């Protein structure tokens, strides 16, 4: 291989070009901050795309990982481990207020896409067990459920889908928060519907509680399953353990990943009540899912969230933060819940704000020409949040100058 000298050259020479050139090469982090290979520090307002919920290098998570790695690293799912069992039990405690319904069970995976693949199998098997024609699956416009072929079939963006068509047949997209369209689409051939409480990749678009409640009523009356994708909104991101808790609905399946491992790769598909019995031995599997190191990390993450009272703190801090952001000149709208915040600008300057933010020491993310997504660690302080709000007018001005 040709000898190269810089990190970016080495990256380009060794990794597939699926993400484009990296904006930075990050070397270390602590709390809500990261440093690049040049030693520059940044306030991380993306959190690894909603992953680093308790920040970087949290000592309790590091201890859990190191301790488990020195004890038992991998055994496959021919065997069980205490961290795997303990994590499943904890997830059943928090997936619904007061705990999961009787009979609920957990499938542990490695990512959000894999968790949604498991959920998709549950939906398809559920439908086919009732009728050979119960194969239709509904999803929402602007939805993002992953990039594996099954999860991609549930993802709305045509640019992601087109290179791999045809995808799984029978998936139909309906408008967000349109109960009339939902009612028109629902019939006895629908096996299930996938829905995010807040559509993060679409620019932090909340699904209204009334829509979630209508989905629950219609799926129950038509023998279909309701799958809530909490990959981005779960694990305290919204100030609740799960994003759907605010709506009062109890779905049939919940999928998790991202923040669950606090940086370690882990996902979960939780079948609530009868949905937990759809998949039997041999119908699904994973080599690494429930890996004891990742499970130990996840247990540590959940403990830190509880012990540090981060749910209440996120609710309190984020409400004030959104209010302050909305008063910045050039901001058209601020939306979201907890530490999942979308900012719409009056102009198509989001990419410029991201670039100016990086120069000013902030890691940001644009989900569209006019939209920023903030998904910082739940440990972000009010002072940290305020430092970005104070800087935002100058970032907007810099972005406007470069247009």
CSV table of C-alpha atoms in Angstrom, one decimal:
chain,number,residue,atom,x,y,z
A,1,UNK,CA,0.0,0.0,0.0
A,2,UNK,CA,1.2,3.5,-0.9
A,3,UNK,CA,2.9,5.2,2.1
A,4,UNK,CA,0.9,8.3,3.3
A,5,UNK,CA,1.6,10.7,6.0
A,6,UNK,CA,-1.5,12.5,7.3
A,7,UNK,CA,-4.4,10.9,9.1
A,8,UNK,CA,-6.8,11.9,6.4
A,9,UNK,CA,-4.6,10.4,3.7
A,10,UNK,CA,-4.3,7.2,5.7
A,11,UNK,CA,-8.1,7.2,6.1
A,12,UNK,CA,-8.7,7.6,2.4
A,13,UNK,CA,-6.2,4.9,1.6
A,14,UNK,CA,-7.6,2.3,3.9
A,15,UNK,CA,-11.4,2.8,4.5
A,16,UNK,CA,-14.2,2.5,2.0
A,17,UNK,CA,-15.6,5.8,0.9
A,18,UNK,CA,-19.1,5.3,2.4
A,19,UNK,CA,-18.9,8.4,4.6
A,20,UNK,CA,-16.9,10.9,2.6
A,21,UNK,CA,-13.8,12.6,4.1
A,22,UNK,CA,-13.9,12.9,7.9
A,23,UNK,CA,-14.3,16.4,9.3
A,24,UNK,CA,-12.0,15.7,12.1
A,25,UNK,CA,-9.8,12.9,13.5
A,26,UNK,CA,-10.7,12.7,17.1
A,27,UNK,CA,-8.2,11.2,19.6
A,28,UNK,CA,-9.7,11.4,23.1
A,29,UNK,CA,-12.7,12.7,25.1
A,30,UNK,CA,-13.9,13.4,28.6
A,31,UNK,CA,-17.4,14.2,29.6
A,32,UNK,CA,-19.1,16.4,27.0
A,33,UNK,CA,-15.8,17.3,25.3
A,34,UNK,CA,-13.5,15.7,22.7
A,35,UNK,CA,-10.1,16.5,21.4
A,36,UNK,CA,-8.6,16.0,17.9
A,37,UNK,CA,-5.2,14.8,17.0
A,38,UNK,CA,-4.0,18.4,17.0
A,39,UNK,CA,-5.1,18.8,20.6
A,40,UNK,CA,-8.0,21.2,19.8
A,41,UNK,CA,-11.0,20.7,22.1
A,42,UNK,CA,-14.7,20.7,21.1
A,43,UNK,CA,-18.0,20.7,22.9
A,44,UNK,CA,-19.7,17.6,21.6
A,45,UNK,CA,-23.3,18.5,20.8
A,46,UNK,CA,-23.9,15.4,18.6
A,47,UNK,CA,-22.8,12.8,21.1
A,48,UNK,CA,-21.8,10.2,18.5
A,49,UNK,CA,-25.3,10.7,16.9
A,50,UNK,CA,-27.2,10.3,20.2
A,51,UNK,CA,-24.9,7.5,21.5
A,52,UNK,CA,-22.7,9.0,24.2
A,53,UNK,CA,-25.5,9.6,26.6
A,54,UNK,CA,-23.2,9.9,29.7
A,55,UNK,CA,-20.4,11.5,27.8
A,56,UNK,CA,-17.0,10.2,26.9
A,57,UNK,CA,-14.7,8.0,29.0
A,58,UNK,CA,-17.1,7.9,32.0
A,59,UNK,CA,-15.1,6.2,34.7
A,60,UNK,CA,-17.9,3.8,35.8
A,61,UNK,CA,-18.5,2.6,32.2
A,62,UNK,CA,-14.7,2.2,31.7
A,63,UNK,CA,-14.5,0.2,34.9
A,64,UNK,CA,-17.4,-2.0,33.8
A,65,UNK,CA,-15.8,-2.7,30.4
A,66,UNK,CA,-12.3,-3.4,31.8
A,67,UNK,CA,-13.6,-5.6,34.6
A,68,UNK,CA,-15.8,-7.7,32.3
A,69,UNK,CA,-13.0,-7.9,29.7
A,70,UNK,CA,-10.7,-9.3,32.3
A,71,UNK,CA,-13.4,-11.8,33.4
A,72,UNK,CA,-15.2,-13.1,30.3
A,73,UNK,CA,-15.3,-11.5,26.8
A,74,UNK,CA,-17.5,-13.7,24.6
A,75,UNK,CA,-19.3,-17.0,24.8
A,76,UNK,CA,-21.9,-16.9,21.9
A,77,UNK,CA,-25.6,-17.4,22.6
A,78,UNK,CA,-25.2,-21.2,23.1
A,79,UNK,CA,-24.6,-20.0,26.7
A,80,UNK,CA,-25.8,-17.2,29.0
A,81,UNK,CA,-23.9,-14.7,31.1
A,82,UNK,CA,-24.8,-12.7,34.2
A,83,UNK,CA,-24.5,-9.3,32.4
A,84,UNK,CA,-26.7,-10.5,29.5
A,85,UNK,CA,-29.4,-11.7,31.9
A,86,UNK,CA,-29.1,-8.6,34.2
A,87,UNK,CA,-29.4,-6.2,31.3
A,88,UNK,CA,-32.5,-8.0,29.9
A,89,UNK,CA,-34.1,-7.8,33.3
A,90,UNK,CA,-33.3,-4.1,33.6
A,91,UNK,CA,-34.7,-3.3,30.2
A,92,UNK,CA,-37.9,-5.0,31.1
A,93,UNK,CA,-38.1,-2.7,34.2
A,94,UNK,CA,-37.7,0.5,32.3
A,95,UNK,CA,-39.3,-0.1,28.9
A,96,UNK,CA,-42.7,0.9,30.3
A,97,UNK,CA,-43.6,2.9,33.4
A,98,UNK,CA,-44.1,0.3,36.1
A,99,UNK,CA,-42.3,-2.4,34.1
A,100,UNK,CA,-43.1,-4.4,31.0
A,101,UNK,CA,-46.4,-6.4,30.7
A,102,UNK,CA,-46.3,-10.0,31.9
A,103,UNK,CA,-44.5,-12.3,29.4
A,104,UNK,CA,-42.4,-9.7,27.8
A,105,UNK,CA,-38.9,-10.7,26.7
A,106,UNK,CA,-35.7,-9.1,25.2
A,107,UNK,CA,-33.6,-10.0,22.2
A,108,UNK,CA,-30.1,-8.4,22.4
A,109,UNK,CA,-28.4,-7.4,19.1
A,110,UNK,CA,-25.5,-5.2,18.1
A,111,UNK,CA,-27.1,-2.1,16.6
A,112,UNK,CA,-30.3,-0.3,15.9
A,113,UNK,CA,-30.6,-1.7,12.4
A,114,UNK,CA,-30.3,-5.2,13.8
A,115,UNK,CA,-32.9,-4.5,16.5
A,116,UNK,CA,-35.3,-3.3,13.7
A,117,UNK,CA,-34.5,-6.4,11.6
A,118,UNK,CA,-35.6,-8.5,14.6
A,119,UNK,CA,-38.7,-6.5,14.9
A,120,UNK,CA,-39.4,-6.8,11.2
A,121,UNK,CA,-39.2,-10.6,11.5
A,122,UNK,CA,-41.6,-10.5,14.5
A,123,UNK,CA,-44.1,-8.4,12.4
A,124,UNK,CA,-43.9,-10.7,9.4
A,125,UNK,CA,-44.1,-13.9,11.3
A,126,UNK,CA,-47.0,-12.5,13.3
A,127,UNK,CA,-48.9,-11.6,10.2
A,128,UNK,CA,-48.3,-14.9,8.4
A,129,UNK,CA,-49.4,-16.9,11.4
A,130,UNK,CA,-52.8,-15.2,11.0
A,131,UNK,CA,-53.2,-15.2,7.3
A,132,UNK,CA,-51.0,-15.7,4.2
A,133,UNK,CA,-52.2,-12.2,3.0
A,134,UNK,CA,-51.4,-10.4,6.2
A,135,UNK,CA,-48.1,-9.1,4.9
A,136,UNK,CA,-48.6,-5.3,4.5
A,137,UNK,CA,-46.3,-3.2,6.7
A,138,UNK,CA,-46.8,0.6,7.3
A,139,UNK,CA,-44.1,3.1,8.0
A,140,UNK,CA,-44.1,6.9,8.1
A,141,UNK,CA,-42.8,9.4,5.5
A,142,UNK,CA,-39.4,10.7,6.5
A,143,UNK,CA,-38.8,7.6,8.7
A,144,UNK,CA,-35.3,6.3,9.3
A,145,UNK,CA,-35.0,2.7,10.7
A,146,UNK,CA,-31.6,1.7,9.4
A,147,UNK,CA,-29.5,0.7,6.4
A,148,UNK,CA,-29.6,-3.1,6.3
A,149,UNK,CA,-31.9,-4.3,3.5
A,150,UNK,CA,-34.8,-5.0,5.8
A,151,UNK,CA,-34.5,-1.8,7.9
A,152,UNK,CA,-33.9,0.1,4.7
A,153,UNK,CA,-37.2,-1.1,3.3
A,154,UNK,CA,-38.8,0.8,6.2
A,155,UNK,CA,-36.7,3.9,5.6
A,156,UNK,CA,-38.3,6.6,3.5
A,157,UNK,CA,-35.5,8.6,1.9
A,158,UNK,CA,-35.3,7.6,-1.8
A,159,UNK,CA,-31.6,8.4,-2.1
A,160,UNK,CA,-30.9,5.7,0.5
A,161,UNK,CA,-33.3,3.1,-1.1
A,162,UNK,CA,-32.8,3.5,-4.8
A,163,UNK,CA,-29.3,1.9,-5.2
A,164,UNK,CA,-30.6,-1.3,-3.7
A,165,UNK,CA,-34.1,-1.7,-5.2
A,166,UNK,CA,-36.1,-3.8,-5.2
A,167,UNK,CA,-36.4,-4.0,-1.4
A,168,UNK,CA,-38.8,-6.0,0.8
A,169,UNK,CA,-42.2,-5.8,-0.9
A,170,UNK,CA,-45.4,-4.7,0.9
A,171,UNK,CA,-44.0,-1.7,2.8
A,172,UNK,CA,-46.1,1.5,2.4
A,173,UNK,CA,-45.4,5.0,3.7
A,174,UNK,CA,-48.1,7.3,5.1
A,175,UNK,CA,-47.8,11.0,6.1
A,176,UNK,CA,-46.7,11.9,9.6
A,177,UNK,CA,-49.4,12.9,12.0
A,178,UNK,CA,-52.2,12.3,9.4
A,179,UNK,CA,-54.7,10.2,11.3
A,180,UNK,CA,-57.1,10.1,8.3
A,181,UNK,CA,-54.3,8.7,6.1
A,182,UNK,CA,-53.5,6.1,8.8
A,183,UNK,CA,-57.2,5.0,9.0
A,184,UNK,CA,-57.4,4.7,5.2
A,185,UNK,CA,-54.2,2.6,5.0
A,186,UNK,CA,-55.2,0.2,7.9
A,187,UNK,CA,-57.0,-3.0,7.0
A,188,UNK,CA,-56.9,-6.7,8.0
A,189,UNK,CA,-53.9,-7.3,5.7
A,190,UNK,CA,-51.6,-5.0,7.7
A,191,UNK,CA,-49.2,-7.0,9.8
A,192,UNK,CA,-47.7,-4.0,11.6
A,193,UNK,CA,-46.5,-0.4,11.6
A,194,UNK,CA,-43.1,1.0,12.5
A,195,UNK,CA,-43.0,4.5,14.1
A,196,UNK,CA,-40.4,6.7,15.8
A,197,UNK,CA,-41.7,9.0,18.6
A,198,UNK,CA,-39.4,11.7,17.1
A,199,UNK,CA,-38.0,11.4,13.6
A,200,UNK,CA,-34.3,12.4,14.3
A,201,UNK,CA,-32.8,11.9,10.9
A,202,UNK,CA,-35.6,13.9,9.4
A,203,UNK,CA,-34.7,16.9,11.4
A,204,UNK,CA,-36.2,16.2,14.8
A,205,UNK,CA,-39.9,16.0,13.8
A,206,UNK,CA,-42.1,14.9,16.7
A,207,UNK,CA,-44.9,12.4,16.1
A,208,UNK,CA,-47.9,13.8,18.0
A,209,UNK,CA,-49.3,11.8,21.0
A,210,UNK,CA,-52.7,11.7,19.3
A,211,UNK,CA,-51.1,10.0,16.3
A,212,UNK,CA,-49.3,7.4,18.5
A,213,UNK,CA,-52.6,6.8,20.3
A,214,UNK,CA,-54.5,6.4,17.0
A,215,UNK,CA,-51.8,3.9,15.8
A,216,UNK,CA,-52.2,1.9,19.0
A,217,UNK,CA,-56.0,1.8,18.7
A,218,UNK,CA,-56.0,0.9,15.0
A,219,UNK,CA,-53.3,-1.8,15.2
A,220,UNK,CA,-55.1,-3.4,18.2
A,221,UNK,CA,-58.4,-3.5,16.4
A,222,UNK,CA,-56.9,-5.0,13.2
A,223,UNK,CA,-54.6,-7.6,14.8
A,224,UNK,CA,-51.5,-5.7,13.7
A,225,UNK,CA,-48.4,-5.0,15.8
A,226,UNK,CA,-47.2,-1.5,16.8
A,227,UNK,CA,-43.4,-1.2,16.7
A,228,UNK,CA,-41.9,1.8,18.4
A,229,UNK,CA,-38.3,2.6,17.2
A,230,UNK,CA,-36.6,4.1,20.2
A,231,UNK,CA,-33.1,3.7,18.8
A,232,UNK,CA,-32.5,7.5,18.9
A,233,UNK,CA,-35.2,8.6,21.4
A,234,UNK,CA,-34.7,5.9,24.1
A,235,UNK,CA,-32.4,5.6,27.1
A,236,UNK,CA,-33.3,9.0,28.5
A,237,UNK,CA,-32.8,11.1,25.4
A,238,UNK,CA,-36.1,12.9,25.8
A,239,UNK,CA,-36.0,13.2,29.6
A,240,UNK,CA,-38.1,9.9,29.9
A,241,UNK,CA,-36.6,6.5,29.7
A,242,UNK,CA,-38.5,6.1,26.4
A,243,UNK,CA,-39.7,8.7,24.0
A,244,UNK,CA,-43.2,7.1,23.8
A,245,UNK,CA,-43.8,7.3,27.5
A,246,UNK,CA,-45.2,10.8,27.2
A,247,UNK,CA,-48.0,9.5,24.9
A,248,UNK,CA,-49.2,6.9,27.3
A,249,UNK,CA,-49.3,4.1,24.7
A,250,UNK,CA,-48.0,0.6,25.3
A,251,UNK,CA,-46.7,-0.8,22.0
A,252,UNK,CA,-46.1,-4.4,21.0
A,253,UNK,CA,-42.4,-4.1,20.3
A,254,UNK,CA,-39.7,-1.5,21.2
A,255,UNK,CA,-36.3,-1.3,19.6
A,256,UNK,CA,-33.3,0.3,21.3
A,257,UNK,CA,-29.6,0.9,20.5
A,258,UNK,CA,-27.4,4.1,20.3
A,259,UNK,CA,-27.4,5.4,23.9
A,260,UNK,CA,-27.9,2.0,25.4
A,261,UNK,CA,-24.2,1.1,25.4
A,262,UNK,CA,-22.9,4.6,25.9
A,263,UNK,CA,-20.5,4.0,23.0
A,264,UNK,CA,-20.3,0.3,22.9
A,265,UNK,CA,-22.2,-1.5,20.1
A,266,UNK,CA,-25.4,-3.0,21.4
A,267,UNK,CA,-29.1,-3.0,20.5
A,268,UNK,CA,-32.2,-4.5,21.9
A,269,UNK,CA,-35.6,-5.7,20.5
A,270,UNK,CA,-38.1,-5.9,23.3
A,271,UNK,CA,-41.3,-7.9,22.7
A,272,UNK,CA,-44.1,-6.8,25.0
A,273,UNK,CA,-46.6,-9.3,26.1
A,274,UNK,CA,-47.7,-11.7,23.4
A,275,UNK,CA,-45.3,-10.3,20.8
A,276,UNK,CA,-42.4,-11.8,22.8
A,277,UNK,CA,-43.6,-15.3,21.8
A,278,UNK,CA,-43.6,-14.9,18.0
A,279,UNK,CA,-40.0,-15.9,17.4
A,280,UNK,CA,-39.1,-19.3,18.6
A,281,UNK,CA,-35.8,-21.3,18.5
A,282,UNK,CA,-34.1,-21.1,15.2
A,283,UNK,CA,-36.2,-18.2,13.8
A,284,UNK,CA,-33.5,-15.6,14.6
A,285,UNK,CA,-30.1,-15.4,16.0
A,286,UNK,CA,-26.8,-13.4,16.5
A,287,UNK,CA,-23.2,-14.3,17.3
A,288,UNK,CA,-22.3,-11.2,19.2
A,289,UNK,CA,-25.7,-10.0,20.5
A,290,UNK,CA,-25.7,-9.9,24.3
A,291,UNK,CA,-21.9,-9.9,24.4
A,292,UNK,CA,-21.0,-9.7,28.2
A,293,UNK,CA,-18.7,-6.7,27.7
A,294,UNK,CA,-21.3,-4.6,25.9
A,295,UNK,CA,-24.0,-5.8,28.3
A,296,UNK,CA,-21.9,-4.8,31.3
A,297,UNK,CA,-21.3,-1.3,29.7
A,298,UNK,CA,-25.0,-0.9,29.2
A,299,UNK,CA,-25.8,-1.8,32.8
A,300,UNK,CA,-23.3,0.8,33.9
A,301,UNK,CA,-24.9,3.4,31.6
A,302,UNK,CA,-28.4,2.8,33.0
A,303,UNK,CA,-27.0,3.0,36.6
A,304,UNK,CA,-25.3,6.3,36.0
A,305,UNK,CA,-28.5,7.8,34.5
A,306,UNK,CA,-30.4,6.7,37.5
A,307,UNK,CA,-27.8,7.6,40.2
A,308,UNK,CA,-27.1,11.0,38.7
A,309,UNK,CA,-30.8,11.9,38.2
A,310,UNK,CA,-30.2,12.7,34.5
A,311,UNK,CA,-33.8,12.2,33.4
A,312,UNK,CA,-35.1,15.1,35.5
A,313,UNK,CA,-32.0,17.2,34.8
A,314,UNK,CA,-32.4,16.8,31.0
A,315,UNK,CA,-36.1,17.8,31.2
A,316,UNK,CA,-35.3,20.9,33.3
A,317,UNK,CA,-32.2,22.1,31.3
A,318,UNK,CA,-33.6,21.3,27.8
A,319,UNK,CA,-36.8,23.3,28.3
A,320,UNK,CA,-34.8,26.5,29.1
A,321,UNK,CA,-32.3,25.8,26.4
A,322,UNK,CA,-34.9,25.4,23.7
A,323,UNK,CA,-36.5,28.7,24.8
A,324,UNK,CA,-33.2,30.5,24.6
A,325,UNK,CA,-32.3,29.1,21.2
A,326,UNK,CA,-35.7,30.2,19.8
A,327,UNK,CA,-34.9,33.8,20.6
A,328,UNK,CA,-31.7,33.9,18.5
A,329,UNK,CA,-32.1,36.0,15.4
A,330,UNK,CA,-32.1,33.9,12.3
A,331,UNK,CA,-33.7,30.9,14.0
A,332,UNK,CA,-37.1,30.2,12.6
A,333,UNK,CA,-38.2,27.2,14.8
A,334,UNK,CA,-36.8,25.1,17.6
A,335,UNK,CA,-38.5,21.7,18.3
A,336,UNK,CA,-37.9,18.4,20.1
A,337,UNK,CA,-37.9,17.1,23.6
A,338,UNK,CA,-35.1,16.6,26.1
A,339,UNK,CA,-31.7,16.6,24.5
A,340,UNK,CA,-32.9,15.9,21.0
A,341,UNK,CA,-33.4,19.3,19.5
A,342,UNK,CA,-34.0,20.5,15.9
A,343,UNK,CA,-33.2,24.1,14.9
A,344,UNK,CA,-34.5,25.5,11.7
A,345,UNK,CA,-32.9,28.6,10.2
A,346,UNK,CA,-34.5,31.3,8.0
A,347,UNK,CA,-31.9,30.4,5.3
A,348,UNK,CA,-30.2,27.4,3.9
A,349,UNK,CA,-27.1,27.8,6.1
A,350,UNK,CA,-27.0,24.7,8.2
A,351,UNK,CA,-23.9,23.3,6.6
A,352,UNK,CA,-22.1,26.6,7.1
A,353,UNK,CA,-23.2,26.8,10.7
A,354,UNK,CA,-21.7,23.3,11.2
A,355,UNK,CA,-18.4,24.4,9.6
A,356,UNK,CA,-18.3,27.6,11.6
A,357,UNK,CA,-19.2,25.8,14.8
A,358,UNK,CA,-16.3,23.4,14.2
A,359,UNK,CA,-13.9,26.3,14.0
A,360,UNK,CA,-15.4,27.8,17.2
A,361,UNK,CA,-15.1,24.5,19.1
A,362,UNK,CA,-18.5,22.9,18.7
A,363,UNK,CA,-19.4,19.6,17.1
A,364,UNK,CA,-22.8,20.0,15.3
A,365,UNK,CA,-24.8,18.1,12.7
A,366,UNK,CA,-27.0,19.3,9.8
A,367,UNK,CA,-29.9,17.0,8.8
A,368,UNK,CA,-31.0,19.3,5.9
A,369,UNK,CA,-30.1,22.6,4.2
A,370,UNK,CA,-31.7,24.7,6.9
A,371,UNK,CA,-31.8,22.3,9.9
A,372,UNK,CA,-29.4,21.4,12.8
A,373,UNK,CA,-29.8,18.4,15.1
A,374,UNK,CA,-28.5,18.6,18.6
A,375,UNK,CA,-28.1,15.3,20.5
A,376,UNK,CA,-25.5,16.0,23.2
A,377,UNK,CA,-24.6,13.8,26.2
A,378,UNK,CA,-27.3,13.9,28.9
A,379,UNK,CA,-24.6,15.2,31.3
A,380,UNK,CA,-24.4,18.5,29.3
A,381,UNK,CA,-24.7,21.3,31.8
A,382,UNK,CA,-26.8,24.4,31.5
A,383,UNK,CA,-23.5,26.4,31.2
A,384,UNK,CA,-22.4,24.2,28.4
A,385,UNK,CA,-25.7,24.7,26.6
A,386,UNK,CA,-25.6,28.4,27.2
A,387,UNK,CA,-22.1,28.7,25.7
A,388,UNK,CA,-23.5,27.4,22.4
A,389,UNK,CA,-26.5,29.7,22.5
A,390,UNK,CA,-24.2,32.7,23.0
A,391,UNK,CA,-22.0,31.6,20.1
A,392,UNK,CA,-24.9,30.8,17.7
A,393,UNK,CA,-25.4,34.4,16.4
A,394,UNK,CA,-21.7,34.6,15.3
A,395,UNK,CA,-22.0,31.1,13.7
A,396,UNK,CA,-25.0,32.2,11.7
A,397,UNK,CA,-23.2,35.4,10.6
A,398,UNK,CA,-20.2,33.4,9.5
A,399,UNK,CA,-22.4,30.9,7.6
A,400,UNK,CA,-24.2,33.8,5.8
A,401,UNK,CA,-20.9,35.3,4.8
A,402,UNK,CA,-19.8,32.1,3.1
A,403,UNK,CA,-23.0,31.6,1.1
